[in-house]
Amino acid sequence: MKNIFQSKNLFWNLTALLIFIAVIYFLVVPVSSVLVGSFQTEEDGAWTLKNFLSFVKYRTYWKSLANSVGVSLAASVLTIVMAVPLAFMVSRWNLKGKPFIIALSTIPLMLPSFISAFAWIILLGRAGIVSELIRSLGIPFDSIYGYFGVVMVFTVQFYPYVFLMTLSGFNSVDESIEEVGRSLGTGPVKTFIKVSMPLVLPGILSGTLLVFMTAVENFGVPMVIGEQKPFLAVQAYMEFTSDIGQHPGMAYALSVVLIMVTMTSLMAQRYYLRKRNFIQSARGRPEIKELRGWARRFATGYCFTVVLIPLIPFFVALVISFLEMRGPVIHPNFSLQNYSYAFSHMARPIFNSYFLATVATLISVVIGVPAGYILTRRRSSIGDGLDFAIMLPFTIAGTVLGIALIVMFNTGFLVLTGTWMILALSYTIRKMPFIARSSSSILYQLDPAMEEASISLGVNPMKTFFKITIRLMSGGIIAGAILTWVTTISELSSTIVLQTPGWSTMTVEMFQGILSDDMGMASAFASILIVSAIVPLLIIIGRFKEEGSSLF
Amino acid sequence: MKKHASYLVLVVLATIMVVPGVFAQGKVVVYSTNQQAQNDMMAAEFEKATGIKCEMVRAGSGVTLKRIRAEKDRPLGDVALGFSKILLNGNLDLWEPYKIKDWDVYPAEFKDPNGLWIGQMVHVMVFMYHTGLVSADEAPKTWSDFLDPKWQDRVAFCNPNNSGSAYTQLTVMLQLWGGGDEAWQKVETFLKNAKVTQQSSLVYKGVAQGEFPAGVTMEYAAYRYKKGEAPVEVVYPADGTVAYTEGAAIIKGCQNQQNARLFLDWASGLEARKKIVSEFMRRPARPDIDFNALVPGMIPLVQVNQIKDYNAERWTEERTQNLEKVKDILLRVK
């Protein structure tokens, strides 16, 4: 017996050690330069508390903190309301076109938030098309600007996190547990609330955590739609990047505040999960309820509506992409000029986007899955430390992280700047949390007894992990990989700083279009990107459906 | 077959990975803050004129400057293009001196005496209004017009803490209104009336879309929308305004020194400037171009009412405290 446990420890300790070294070198060191910078003066790097004192002193910063937290919390709650019932229906009912629903649901994450913010303004701004329509019906409506608009856009943009994580959770619930509930005379609704919900809670919480963190860190939406209201991420971005009155020290300090906010939410999640036990032993695939006739059509229609509404910005972009542009001005005449420009400029950026996203996703899986295992199964200080370390870069503005990476990898024995590898590195660092989180939330549901049985039957821990655990986790891994892939494609803030000639991405091209007030070009790029991404997504989703993976 | 196909994919991938490095000779890497269409045009024209490959990397000036500083031990860019005079002067340690071919054509105010940077274009601060929402009679004529309550929530202005051009616009008002406490009172009234945006582009974009009836912006941005037939008009403030110089520099220790010089010579030359003003409405810094015919309505700089006693040094020096004051005011009135 002793022997077995020793070898189990050896394999996992070695893995943990390797992951730790990689995480410390590529992630903690660059990130800590931000932490250090927040305690230094900009002029000579002397130690100071000045930046944090200004944070305390100015009410703007407090207000922006309150705004950011408030808006992100509201969006987190709304995403649960929107995504959990959707995930349940897709998981348990025989809806038509399920792979389409799932593929469509990932698109909001692929469309950069600055594009959707502008699209919503075109519809619901003060001079918006829909706003004027509403007013012409005699309903008093001003515009989407303000807290309401930010919450709404965050909700429809980020709900896929909760949806995908919860979906894989629902698919992994052991049907016998629900059956027991029902056979004891509990109604289906009560069974759902009392039995199924608690089992998928880790997935819901992981998704919600990602929504909260993404919302707190996002600056594109509050900058455009929040208009005159201060938000923390906007402040940090501006302190760092504006061409005037730059205070990198202050930006670092604000980043540290952002990190503290998200770490608090992470701790709350871990604490909550730790108090509970979600583990189920056997795993039968839950039964699909056969709806017939109108019930089935209605449910399918509902689900498609829910996934299509968040795609409205994409449809706006699609329409604009076929309109004539005179300089920066959109004219309502049909034209292919945007596409003739886009097709002549697109080959490289589109290859770059897919290549970099795929590389970053693969590396993230290789590191993130074992990391997720360690931080769930080995609930110890190692797990805690790793969890925090992996989540750190998630909350640091990409521009800040990008500069930190240049400082670290421009000279010295490992030179990565000026090549695509620095982009892949940055993407991996920033997006690995998706894999780690989704793997760990699936593991919360799985009983370690199965792995232990395998080990006590003489299979070594490494083989057990690859032969048994990974297979059981596959739903969570794929959900995480898809999230990593689509969000890497829409990554902008660090790409802007790190891109080298020949390595610009589709998102960068779109951003340049928006910055240069060329909505037509940006829209054409957005349309090409999304249409081209749908195909591989459908193939992946369809294939895993055939294989009976727990994701679908 | 399958094996062959995967080898092919590998070869193609490897080529793509390496290609940008192979043609390291005969190229110039330009870090530009200008709009993409202008970058594309400049790269193509420069390549046509010299045969040197021109690679543009575009980002905002704050970000690009940080990048140049982070890369300073091993610069990856050769030319910095499209930076305000204030930023160029504030980072002289990053530039390599070079006096361009047409050095003598450029007035002293548009260049560094040691050739560390050269002015490219001049941005005049103007008003822009939406003709569907504001009639010609109602249109703003002076900065003081915006103090009237009728402009409450109807004029867009970028937060000066976020944009160098907006800070210049603020100092124009301060200068015009005497520069003391009374001027700050008026600025407070102005900010109370204004819709304060987080980015300067949101001002002209918003006016053109009809989100705001009027806005304070830069000449070239307003003219681009006018040329695109958006329902907008441009107003040169009658009580005075200021022009803001934007220039280029060679990055110190860059890898393609000689090509960078050729690029600056070309970009500051007559032909390039003519093309840029006629296509992108960007007023050239060199005075020997008659652009009246090229951009209808854009008056020569001598006819613009420029504030004579505009105290650029004072406003640069007081920047930090002035921005703090703006922050305080915004907190009070918003």
PDB file of N, CA and C in Angstrom, chain B residues 38-68:
ATOM      1  N   GLN B  38      -4.224  55.235 -44.256  1.00  0.00           N
ATOM      2  CA  GLN B  38      -3.091  56.111 -44.550  1.00  0.00           C
ATOM      3  C   GLN B  38      -1.781  55.324 -44.470  1.00  0.00           C
ATOM      4  N   ASN B  39      -1.659  54.451 -43.481  1.00  0.00           N
ATOM      5  CA  ASN B  39      -0.462  53.611 -43.379  1.00  0.00           C
ATOM      6  C   ASN B  39      -0.286  52.759 -44.620  1.00  0.00           C
ATOM      7  N   ASP B  40      -1.394  52.145 -45.064  1.00  0.00           N
ATOM      8  CA  ASP B  40      -1.328  51.295 -46.253  1.00  0.00           C
ATOM      9  C   ASP B  40      -0.839  52.086 -47.456  1.00  0.00           C
ATOM     10  N   MET B  41      -1.420  53.284 -47.600  1.00  0.00           N
ATOM     11  CA  MET B  41      -1.051  54.123 -48.740  1.00  0.00           C
ATOM     12  C   MET B  41       0.427  54.491 -48.655  1.00  0.00           C
ATOM     13  N   MET B  42       0.867  54.916 -47.486  1.00  0.00           N
ATOM     14  CA  MET B  42       2.257  55.347 -47.345  1.00  0.00           C
ATOM     15  C   MET B  42       3.219  54.185 -47.606  1.00  0.00           C
ATOM     16  N   ALA B  43       2.892  53.012 -47.063  1.00  0.00           N
ATOM     17  CA  ALA B  43       3.764  51.854 -47.263  1.00  0.00           C
ATOM     18  C   ALA B  43       3.886  51.527 -48.741  1.00  0.00           C
ATOM     19  N   ALA B  44       2.739  51.536 -49.436  1.00  0.00           N
ATOM     20  CA  ALA B  44       2.746  51.174 -50.854  1.00  0.00           C
ATOM     21  C   ALA B  44       3.511  52.202 -51.678  1.00  0.00           C
ATOM     22  N   GLU B  45       3.258  53.483 -51.407  1.00  0.00           N
ATOM     23  CA  GLU B  45       3.913  54.536 -52.184  1.00  0.00           C
ATOM     24  C   GLU B  45       5.422  54.569 -51.925  1.00  0.00           C
ATOM     25  N   PHE B  46       5.801  54.362 -50.662  1.00  0.00           N
ATOM     26  CA  PHE B  46       7.225  54.387 -50.324  1.00  0.00           C
ATOM     27  C   PHE B  46       7.943  53.225 -51.001  1.00  0.00           C
ATOM     28  N   GLU B  47       7.287  52.074 -50.994  1.00  0.00           N
ATOM     29  CA  GLU B  47       7.874  50.909 -51.642  1.00  0.00           C
ATOM     30  C   GLU B  47       8.036  51.154 -53.133  1.00  0.00           C
ATOM     31  N   LYS B  48       7.030  51.804 -53.705  1.00  0.00           N
ATOM     32  CA  LYS B  48       7.070  52.088 -55.137  1.00  0.00           C
ATOM     33  C   LYS B  48       8.214  53.059 -55.443  1.00  0.00           C
ATOM     34  N   ALA B  49       8.383  54.049 -54.566  1.00  0.00           N
ATOM     35  CA  ALA B  49       9.374  55.090 -54.826  1.00  0.00           C
ATOM     36  C   ALA B  49      10.802  54.598 -54.603  1.00  0.00           C
ATOM     37  N   THR B  50      11.015  53.696 -53.645  1.00  0.00           N
ATOM     38  CA  THR B  50      12.385  53.352 -53.256  1.00  0.00           C
ATOM     39  C   THR B  50      12.715  51.877 -53.415  1.00  0.00           C
ATOM     40  N   GLY B  51      11.695  51.029 -53.545  1.00  0.00           N
ATOM     41  CA  GLY B  51      11.965  49.592 -53.592  1.00  0.00           C
ATOM     42  C   GLY B  51      12.235  48.993 -52.229  1.00  0.00           C
ATOM     43  N   ILE B  52      12.140  49.802 -51.184  1.00  0.00           N
ATOM     44  CA  ILE B  52      12.363  49.290 -49.830  1.00  0.00           C
ATOM     45  C   ILE B  52      11.031  48.855 -49.239  1.00  0.00           C
ATOM     46  N   LYS B  53      11.010  47.664 -48.660  1.00  0.00           N
ATOM     47  CA  LYS B  53       9.757  47.167 -48.086  1.00  0.00           C
ATOM     48  C   LYS B  53       9.454  47.928 -46.802  1.00  0.00           C
ATOM     49  N   CYS B  54       8.209  48.414 -46.711  1.00  0.00           N
ATOM     50  CA  CYS B  54       7.834  49.202 -45.546  1.00  0.00           C
ATOM     51  C   CYS B  54       6.770  48.448 -44.742  1.00  0.00           C
ATOM     52  N   GLU B  55       7.093  48.130 -43.494  1.00  0.00           N
ATOM     53  CA  GLU B  55       6.150  47.394 -42.655  1.00  0.00           C
ATOM     54  C   GLU B  55       5.612  48.316 -41.574  1.00  0.00           C
ATOM     55  N   MET B  56       4.291  48.465 -41.559  1.00  0.00           N
ATOM     56  CA  MET B  56       3.670  49.373 -40.595  1.00  0.00           C
ATOM     57  C   MET B  56       3.109  48.586 -39.415  1.00  0.00           C
ATOM     58  N   VAL B  57       3.385  49.055 -38.211  1.00  0.00           N
ATOM     59  CA  VAL B  57       2.766  48.478 -37.021  1.00  0.00           C
ATOM     60  C   VAL B  57       1.992  49.600 -36.361  1.00  0.00           C
ATOM     61  N   ARG B  58       0.681  49.435 -36.295  1.00  0.00           N
ATOM     62  CA  ARG B  58      -0.136  50.538 -35.812  1.00  0.00           C
ATOM     63  C   ARG B  58      -0.631  50.330 -34.390  1.00  0.00           C
ATOM     64  N   ALA B  59      -0.546  51.376 -33.585  1.00  0.00           N
ATOM     65  CA  ALA B  59      -1.145  51.377 -32.245  1.00  0.00           C
ATOM     66  C   ALA B  59      -1.220  52.824 -31.790  1.00  0.00           C
ATOM     67  N   GLY B  60      -1.898  53.076 -30.689  1.00  0.00           N
ATOM     68  CA  GLY B  60      -2.016  54.431 -30.167  1.00  0.00           C
ATOM     69  C   GLY B  60      -0.663  54.950 -29.703  1.00  0.00           C
ATOM     70  N   SER B  61      -0.545  56.286 -29.541  1.00  0.00           N
ATOM     71  CA  SER B  61       0.778  56.818 -29.243  1.00  0.00           C
ATOM     72  C   SER B  61       1.243  56.445 -27.839  1.00  0.00           C
ATOM     73  N   GLY B  62       0.326  56.404 -26.871  1.00  0.00           N
ATOM     74  CA  GLY B  62       0.740  56.027 -25.516  1.00  0.00           C
ATOM     75  C   GLY B  62       1.326  54.624 -25.482  1.00  0.00           C
ATOM     76  N   VAL B  63       0.630  53.700 -26.133  1.00  0.00           N
ATOM     77  CA  VAL B  63       1.068  52.303 -26.150  1.00  0.00           C
ATOM     78  C   VAL B  63       2.385  52.160 -26.909  1.00  0.00           C
ATOM     79  N   THR B  64       2.450  52.799 -28.077  1.00  0.00           N
ATOM     80  CA  THR B  64       3.652  52.651 -28.907  1.00  0.00           C
ATOM     81  C   THR B  64       4.883  53.189 -28.185  1.00  0.00           C
ATOM     82  N   LEU B  65       4.712  54.331 -27.516  1.00  0.00           N
ATOM     83  CA  LEU B  65       5.839  54.914 -26.790  1.00  0.00           C
ATOM     84  C   LEU B  65       6.339  53.959 -25.706  1.00  0.00           C
ATOM     85  N   LYS B  66       5.389  53.340 -25.000  1.00  0.00           N
ATOM     86  CA  LYS B  66       5.766  52.376 -23.957  1.00  0.00           C
ATOM     87  C   LYS B  66       6.537  51.228 -24.581  1.00  0.00           C
ATOM     88  N   ARG B  67       6.070  50.801 -25.749  1.00  0.00           N
ATOM     89  CA  ARG B  67       6.706  49.693 -26.427  1.00  0.00           C
ATOM     90  C   ARG B  67       8.130  50.055 -26.838  1.00  0.00           C
ATOM     91  N   ILE B  68       8.304  51.244 -27.416  1.00  0.00           N
ATOM     92  CA  ILE B  68       9.642  51.671 -27.848  1.00  0.00           C
ATOM     93  C   ILE B  68      10.575  51.716 -26.638  1.00  0.00           C
TER      94      ILE B  68
END
